CSV table of C-alpha atoms and ligand atoms in Angstrom, one decimal:
chain,number,residue,atom,x,y,z
P,1,MET,CA,67.6,51.2,7.2
P,2,ALA,CA,68.2,47.5,7.1
P,3,GLU,CA,71.8,46.6,6.3
P,4,GLU,CA,72.6,45.6,2.7
P,5,GLN,CA,73.4,42.0,2.1
P,6,GLN,CA,74.3,40.2,-1.1
P,7,ALA,CA,71.9,37.4,-2.1
P,8,GLN,CA,73.5,34.0,-2.8
P,9,LEU,CA,73.5,33.4,-6.5
P,10,LEU,CA,72.2,29.9,-7.1
P,11,ASP,CA,74.4,28.6,-9.9
P,12,GLY,CA,72.3,26.2,-11.9
P,13,LYS,CA,75.0,25.9,-14.5
P,14,THR,CA,77.5,24.3,-12.1
P,15,LEU,CA,74.9,22.2,-10.4
P,16,ALA,CA,73.5,20.9,-13.7
P,17,ALA,CA,77.0,20.0,-14.9
P,18,ASP,CA,77.6,18.0,-11.7
P,19,ILE,CA,74.3,16.2,-12.1
P,20,ARG,CA,75.1,15.5,-15.8
P,21,ALA,CA,78.5,14.1,-14.9
P,22,ASP,CA,76.9,11.8,-12.4
P,23,LEU,CA,74.3,10.7,-14.9
P,24,THR,CA,77.0,10.0,-17.4
P,25,GLN,CA,78.6,7.6,-14.9
P,26,ARG,CA,75.3,5.9,-14.1
P,27,VAL,CA,74.7,5.4,-17.8
P,28,ALA,CA,78.2,3.9,-18.3
P,29,LYS,CA,77.7,1.6,-15.4
P,30,ARG,CA,74.3,0.5,-16.8
P,31,LEU,CA,75.9,-0.3,-20.2
P,32,ALA,CA,78.8,-2.1,-18.6
P,33,GLY,CA,76.3,-4.2,-16.7
P,34,GLY,CA,74.6,-5.3,-19.9
P,35,GLY,CA,71.7,-2.8,-19.6
P,36,SER,CA,70.2,-1.1,-22.6
P,37,GLN,CA,71.3,2.4,-23.7
P,38,PRO,CA,68.7,4.9,-22.5
P,39,GLY,CA,66.9,6.4,-25.5
P,40,LEU,CA,65.0,9.7,-25.8
P,41,ALA,CA,62.8,10.5,-28.8
P,42,THR,CA,61.7,14.0,-29.5
P,43,VAL,CA,58.8,14.8,-31.8
P,44,LEU,CA,59.0,18.2,-33.4
P,45,VAL,CA,56.1,19.4,-35.6
P,46,GLY,CA,56.8,22.4,-37.8
P,47,GLU,CA,59.8,24.6,-38.0
P,48,ASP,CA,59.6,27.0,-35.1
P,49,ALA,CA,63.1,28.3,-34.6
P,50,ALA,CA,63.1,28.4,-30.8
P,51,SER,CA,61.7,24.8,-30.6
P,52,GLN,CA,64.4,23.6,-33.1
P,53,VAL,CA,67.1,25.1,-30.8
P,54,TYR,CA,65.6,23.5,-27.7
P,55,VAL,CA,65.3,20.1,-29.4
P,56,ARG,CA,68.9,20.3,-30.7
P,57,SER,CA,70.2,21.0,-27.2
P,58,LYS,CA,68.3,18.0,-25.8
P,59,HIS,CA,69.9,15.7,-28.3
P,60,ARG,CA,73.3,17.1,-27.7
P,61,ALA,CA,72.8,16.6,-23.9
P,62,CYS,CA,71.7,13.0,-24.5
P,63,GLN,CA,74.8,12.2,-26.5
P,64,ASP,CA,77.1,13.8,-23.9
P,65,ALA,CA,75.6,11.6,-21.3
P,66,GLY,CA,76.0,8.4,-23.4
P,67,MET,CA,72.3,8.1,-24.1
P,68,VAL,CA,70.9,7.7,-27.6
P,69,SER,CA,68.4,10.1,-29.1
P,70,PHE,CA,65.9,10.0,-32.0
P,71,GLY,CA,64.7,13.2,-33.6
P,72,ILE,CA,61.3,12.9,-35.3
P,73,GLU,CA,60.4,15.8,-37.4
P,74,LEU,CA,57.0,16.3,-39.0
P,75,PRO,CA,55.9,19.1,-41.3
P,76,ALA,CA,53.9,22.0,-39.9
P,77,ASP,CA,50.8,20.7,-41.7
P,78,ALA,CA,51.0,17.1,-40.3
P,79,SER,CA,47.6,15.8,-39.5
P,80,GLN,CA,46.5,14.7,-36.0
P,81,ALA,CA,46.4,11.1,-37.2
P,82,GLU,CA,50.0,11.3,-38.5
P,83,VAL,CA,51.2,12.7,-35.2
P,84,LEU,CA,49.3,10.1,-33.2
P,85,ALA,CA,50.7,7.3,-35.4
P,86,GLU,CA,54.2,8.5,-34.8
P,87,VAL,CA,53.7,8.6,-31.0
P,88,ARG,CA,52.2,5.1,-31.1
P,89,ARG,CA,55.2,3.9,-33.1
P,90,LEU,CA,57.6,5.3,-30.5
P,91,ASN,CA,55.5,3.8,-27.7
P,92,ALA,CA,56.1,0.4,-29.3
P,93,ASP,CA,59.8,0.9,-30.0
P,94,PRO,CA,61.9,-0.8,-27.3
P,95,GLN,CA,64.9,1.4,-28.1
P,96,VAL,CA,62.9,4.5,-27.1
P,97,HIS,CA,62.5,4.8,-23.3
P,98,GLY,CA,61.4,8.5,-23.2
P,99,ILE,CA,59.2,10.4,-25.5
P,100,LEU,CA,59.0,14.2,-25.6
P,101,VAL,CA,56.6,16.1,-27.8
P,102,GLN,CA,58.0,19.6,-28.2
P,103,LEU,CA,55.3,22.1,-27.4
P,104,PRO,CA,53.6,24.2,-28.5
P,105,LEU,CA,52.2,22.2,-31.3
P,106,PRO,CA,50.7,24.0,-34.4
P,107,ALA,CA,47.2,25.3,-33.6
P,108,HIS,CA,45.3,22.7,-35.7
P,109,LEU,CA,46.6,19.8,-33.5
P,110,ASP,CA,44.9,18.6,-30.3
P,111,GLU,CA,47.8,18.9,-27.9
P,112,ALA,CA,45.9,17.1,-25.0
P,113,ALA,CA,45.1,14.1,-27.2
P,114,VAL,CA,48.7,13.8,-28.4
P,115,ILE,CA,50.0,13.9,-24.8
P,116,GLN,CA,47.4,11.4,-23.7
P,117,THR,CA,48.6,9.0,-26.4
P,118,ILE,CA,52.2,8.9,-25.0
P,119,ASP,CA,52.8,5.7,-22.9
P,120,PRO,CA,52.8,7.1,-19.3
P,121,LEU,CA,55.9,5.0,-18.7
P,122,LYS,CA,57.7,6.9,-21.4
P,123,ASP,CA,56.3,10.3,-20.5
P,124,VAL,CA,59.6,12.0,-19.5
P,125,ASP,CA,58.0,15.4,-19.8
P,126,GLY,CA,55.6,14.4,-17.0
P,127,LEU,CA,52.6,15.8,-18.8
P,128,HIS,CA,50.4,12.7,-19.2
P,129,PRO,CA,47.3,13.1,-16.9
P,130,GLU,CA,48.3,9.8,-15.2
P,131,ASN,CA,51.7,11.3,-14.2
P,132,THR,CA,50.1,14.6,-13.2
P,133,GLY,CA,47.6,12.7,-11.1
P,134,LEU,CA,50.3,10.7,-9.3
P,135,LEU,CA,52.0,14.0,-8.5
P,136,ALA,CA,48.8,15.6,-7.3
P,137,GLN,CA,47.4,12.9,-5.1
P,138,LYS,CA,48.4,12.5,-1.5
P,139,GLY,CA,49.8,9.1,-0.6
P,140,ARG,CA,51.0,8.5,-4.2
P,141,GLN,CA,54.5,8.3,-5.4
P,142,PRO,CA,55.1,10.6,-8.4
P,143,ARG,CA,56.6,8.9,-11.4
P,144,PHE,CA,57.6,11.5,-14.0
P,145,VAL,CA,57.6,15.2,-12.9
P,146,PRO,CA,58.2,17.9,-15.5
P,147,ALA,CA,61.9,18.8,-15.7
P,148,THR,CA,61.8,22.5,-14.9
P,149,PRO,CA,59.9,22.0,-11.6
P,150,LEU,CA,62.4,19.3,-10.7
P,151,GLY,CA,65.2,21.7,-11.4
P,152,VAL,CA,63.5,24.3,-9.2
P,153,MET,CA,63.4,21.9,-6.3
P,154,ARG,CA,67.0,20.9,-6.7
P,155,LEU,CA,68.1,24.5,-6.7
P,156,LEU,CA,66.1,25.0,-3.4
P,157,ALA,CA,67.8,22.0,-1.9
P,158,GLU,CA,71.2,23.2,-3.0
P,159,ALA,CA,70.5,26.5,-1.3
P,160,GLY,CA,69.6,24.7,1.9
P,161,THR,CA,66.2,26.5,1.9
P,162,PRO,CA,63.9,25.2,4.6
P,163,ILE,CA,60.6,24.3,2.8
P,164,ALA,CA,58.4,22.7,5.4
P,165,GLY,CA,56.2,25.4,6.9
P,166,ALA,CA,57.5,28.1,4.6
P,167,ASN,CA,55.1,30.4,2.7
P,168,ALA,CA,55.7,29.7,-1.0
P,169,VAL,CA,54.2,31.9,-3.7
P,170,VAL,CA,54.3,30.5,-7.3
P,171,LEU,CA,53.6,33.0,-10.1
P,172,GLY,CA,52.1,31.2,-13.1
P,173,ARG,CA,49.9,28.1,-13.4
P,174,SER,CA,51.0,26.3,-16.5
P,175,ASN,CA,50.9,22.5,-16.7
P,176,ILE,CA,54.6,22.4,-17.4
P,177,VAL,CA,55.9,24.8,-14.7
P,178,GLY,CA,53.6,26.6,-12.3
P,179,VAL,CA,51.3,23.8,-11.3
P,180,PRO,CA,53.9,21.1,-10.8
P,181,VAL,CA,56.2,23.5,-8.9
P,182,ALA,CA,53.3,24.3,-6.6
P,183,LEU,CA,52.5,20.5,-6.1
P,184,LEU,CA,56.1,19.7,-5.4
P,185,LEU,CA,56.4,22.5,-2.8
P,186,LEU,CA,53.1,21.3,-1.2
P,187,ARG,CA,54.5,17.8,-1.0
P,188,ALA,CA,57.5,19.3,0.7
P,189,ASN,CA,55.1,20.8,3.3
P,190,ALA,CA,55.2,24.5,2.2
P,191,THR,CA,52.1,26.5,2.4
P,192,VAL,CA,51.6,27.3,-1.2
P,193,THR,CA,49.8,30.1,-3.0
P,194,LEU,CA,49.5,29.7,-6.8
P,195,ALA,CA,49.0,33.1,-8.5
P,196,HIS,CA,48.1,33.9,-12.0
P,197,SER,CA,47.0,36.8,-14.3
P,198,ARG,CA,43.7,37.2,-12.3
P,199,THR,CA,45.3,37.4,-8.9
P,200,ARG,CA,44.7,40.6,-7.0
P,201,ASP,CA,47.4,42.5,-5.1
P,202,LEU,CA,50.2,40.5,-6.5
P,203,ASP,CA,52.9,42.7,-5.0
P,204,ALA,CA,51.5,42.3,-1.5
P,205,LEU,CA,51.1,38.5,-2.0
P,206,CYS,CA,54.7,38.2,-3.2
P,207,ARG,CA,55.9,40.2,-0.1
P,208,SER,CA,54.5,37.4,2.1
P,209,ALA,CA,56.7,34.8,0.4
P,210,ASP,CA,59.6,33.1,2.0
P,211,ILE,CA,60.1,31.3,-1.3
P,212,LEU,CA,59.0,33.0,-4.5
P,213,VAL,CA,59.0,31.2,-7.8
P,214,ALA,CA,58.3,33.3,-10.8
P,215,ALA,CA,57.2,31.5,-14.0
P,216,VAL,CA,55.2,34.1,-15.9
P,217,GLY,CA,57.1,35.1,-19.0
P,218,ARG,CA,57.1,38.9,-18.3
P,219,ALA,CA,60.4,40.6,-18.3
P,220,GLU,CA,61.4,41.8,-14.8
P,221,MET,CA,57.7,42.0,-13.6
P,222,VAL,CA,58.7,41.2,-10.0
P,223,ARG,CA,60.2,44.4,-8.6
P,224,GLY,CA,62.6,44.7,-5.7
P,225,ASP,CA,59.9,45.9,-3.2
P,226,TRP,CA,57.8,42.8,-4.0
P,227,VAL,CA,60.4,40.6,-2.4
P,228,LYS,CA,60.8,40.5,1.3
P,229,ARG,CA,64.2,40.5,3.1
P,230,ASP,CA,65.8,37.0,3.2
P,231,ALA,CA,63.3,35.5,0.7
P,232,VAL,CA,64.6,32.8,-1.7
P,233,VAL,CA,63.7,33.7,-5.3
P,234,ILE,CA,63.7,31.2,-8.1
P,235,ASP,CA,63.3,33.0,-11.5
P,236,VAL,CA,62.1,30.6,-14.1
P,237,GLY,CA,61.2,33.3,-16.7
P,238,ILE,CA,63.3,33.6,-19.9
P,239,ASN,CA,62.5,36.8,-21.8
P,240,ARG,CA,64.2,38.5,-24.6
P,241,VAL,CA,64.6,42.3,-24.3
P,242,ASP,CA,66.1,44.5,-27.1
P,243,ASP,CA,69.6,45.5,-26.4
P,244,ALA,CA,71.5,47.4,-29.2
P,245,GLU,CA,74.8,46.7,-27.4
P,246,ALA,CA,74.3,42.9,-27.3
P,247,LYS,CA,75.8,40.9,-30.1
P,248,ARG,CA,72.5,39.4,-31.1
P,249,GLY,CA,70.6,42.6,-30.6
P,250,TYR,CA,68.8,41.3,-27.5
P,251,ARG,CA,69.6,39.9,-24.0
P,252,LEU,CA,67.8,37.5,-21.8
P,253,VAL,CA,66.2,38.6,-18.6
P,254,GLY,CA,64.1,36.8,-16.1
P,255,ASP,CA,60.7,37.6,-14.6
P,256,VAL,CA,62.4,39.2,-11.6
P,257,ALA,CA,64.2,42.6,-11.6
P,258,SER,CA,67.2,40.9,-10.1
P,259,ASP,CA,69.3,44.1,-9.7
P,260,GLU,CA,66.6,45.3,-7.3
P,261,VAL,CA,66.4,42.1,-5.4
P,262,VAL,CA,70.1,41.0,-4.8
P,263,GLY,CA,70.5,43.6,-2.0
P,264,HIS,CA,68.0,42.0,0.3
P,265,ALA,CA,67.0,38.5,-0.8
P,266,ALA,CA,68.7,35.5,0.8
P,267,ALA,CA,69.3,33.8,-2.6
P,268,ILE,CA,68.3,34.2,-6.3
P,269,THR,CA,68.8,32.3,-9.5
P,270,PRO,CA,70.4,34.2,-12.3
P,271,VAL,CA,69.0,34.4,-15.8
P,272,PRO,CA,70.6,32.9,-17.8
P,273,GLY,CA,72.5,30.2,-15.8
P,274,GLY,CA,69.9,29.4,-13.1
P,275,VAL,CA,66.9,27.2,-13.8
P,276,GLY,CA,67.5,26.9,-17.6
P,277,PRO,CA,70.5,24.5,-17.4
P,278,MET,CA,68.7,22.5,-14.7
P,279,THR,CA,65.9,21.7,-17.0
P,280,ILE,CA,68.0,19.7,-19.4
P,281,ALA,CA,69.8,17.9,-16.6
P,282,MET,CA,66.4,16.8,-15.1
P,283,LEU,CA,65.2,15.7,-18.5
P,284,LEU,CA,68.2,13.4,-18.8
P,285,GLU,CA,67.5,12.1,-15.3
P,286,ASN,CA,63.9,11.4,-16.2
P,287,THR,CA,65.1,9.5,-19.3
P,288,LEU,CA,67.4,7.3,-17.3
P,289,LYS,CA,64.6,6.7,-14.9
P,290,ALA,CA,62.4,5.7,-17.8
P,291,ALA,CA,64.9,3.2,-19.0
P,292,GLU,CA,65.2,1.7,-15.5
P,293,LEU,CA,61.4,1.5,-15.2
P,294,GLN,CA,61.2,-0.4,-18.5
P,295,ASP,CA,63.9,-2.9,-17.6
B,301,NDP,P1,52.7,30.1,-19.8
B,301,NDP,O1,52.6,31.3,-20.8
B,301,NDP,O2,52.1,28.8,-20.1
B,301,NDP,O3,52.1,30.6,-18.4
B,301,NDP,C1,52.3,31.8,-17.9
B,301,NDP,C2,51.6,32.0,-16.6
B,301,NDP,O4,51.8,33.3,-16.1
B,301,NDP,C3,50.1,31.8,-16.7
B,301,NDP,O5,49.6,31.0,-15.7
B,301,NDP,C4,49.5,33.2,-16.6
B,301,NDP,O6,48.3,33.4,-16.0
B,301,NDP,C5,50.6,33.9,-15.7
B,301,NDP,N1,50.6,35.3,-15.9
B,301,NDP,C6,50.7,36.0,-17.1
B,301,NDP,N2,50.7,37.3,-16.9
B,301,NDP,C7,50.7,37.5,-15.6
B,301,NDP,C8,50.6,38.6,-14.7
B,301,NDP,N3,50.7,39.9,-15.2
B,301,NDP,N4,50.5,38.4,-13.4
B,301,NDP,C9,50.5,37.2,-12.9
B,301,NDP,N5,50.5,36.1,-13.6
B,301,NDP,C10,50.6,36.2,-14.9
B,301,NDP,O7,54.3,30.0,-19.5
B,301,NDP,P2,55.2,28.8,-19.0
B,301,NDP,O8,54.8,28.4,-17.7
B,301,NDP,O9,55.4,27.9,-20.1
B,301,NDP,O10,56.6,29.6,-18.9
B,301,NDP,C11,56.7,30.7,-18.0
B,301,NDP,C12,58.1,31.3,-18.2
B,301,NDP,O11,59.1,30.4,-17.9
B,301,NDP,C13,58.4,31.8,-19.6
B,301,NDP,O12,59.2,32.9,-19.6
B,301,NDP,C14,59.2,30.6,-20.2
B,301,NDP,O13,60.1,31.1,-21.2
B,301,NDP,C15,60.0,30.2,-19.0
B,301,NDP,N6,60.4,28.8,-19.0
B,301,NDP,C16,61.6,28.5,-18.7
B,301,NDP,C17,62.1,27.2,-18.6
B,301,NDP,C18,63.5,27.0,-18.2
B,301,NDP,O14,64.0,26.0,-18.4
B,301,NDP,N7,64.1,28.0,-17.5
B,301,NDP,C19,61.2,26.1,-19.0
B,301,NDP,C20,59.9,26.5,-19.3
B,301,NDP,C21,59.5,27.8,-19.3
B,301,NDP,P3,46.9,32.8,-16.6
B,301,NDP,O15,47.0,31.3,-16.4
B,301,NDP,O16,45.9,33.4,-15.8
B,301,NDP,O17,46.9,33.1,-18.0
């Protein structure tokens, strides 16, 4: 039997707090030098409770860092033309450096068209096809990369994980997490496999991973025996599971059964407190970058 070891817990909360403290200083320096105050605008359509919570925390984080934020709220039945008009208004507003359209949008709206209307220089969510293209093409410098994938890479760097030449398996192929994570790992010279709901023999594939990133949205889908000894595991998933003993009646778990993994992985991110806090820190970093690009 291999000896038990305790995986390093990659503490995203502390790392994010450090990054945010550093950003706060950079913003203060910018203001002291006569620069404009970085501004983030969020566009929220409808009243989805989870989206409202996310948007609120983004505004709070902006204020904490000395940035200004603008919350645009449109009714759930807003028309495509109304949403596009709002995005165009924000594109033209010099106080707004970053624009974030909170997804998902109500089903009657054309999400791709809305994202495509955002000025690519203000696209702090990194979802405009121009920014995706810059990330995907060899020899190009990415401009804006979605915040969660940036957070994943920072956590790997913090863990001192060697990426070049490593076998990386990414579970999930969304525009906002899986695909950009895979592209960033590829840029860092990992050999990347991007898996999804149609992938065969997922457990065997995961066992080949030196670096395993799970972004699926299925509670504890990745079991202990899917993870090889000394792998580094980044758990992006945030899932609610019923828990009568929890104050709110539920608790949050990741896509990885972390209890089964901590005994043999090299490192793992906790849920909560791993990737989640990094996402906000990276959004702030993108907003400051947007302000700098627009100087
Ligand atoms: P999506 O629902 O957009 O994508 C999920 C992906 O998982 C899809 O590519 C899907 O495959 C794949 N998938 C679904 N079921 C399986 C399966 N059984 N086996 C293999 N792959 C499967 O989700 P997101 O990318 O937006 O989010 C993923 C998770 O990350 C969620 O839990 C979300 O809450 C969390 N999240 C966390 C953030 C953070 O800050 N920590 C930020 C953003 C998301 P297919 O394409 O074939 O359908």
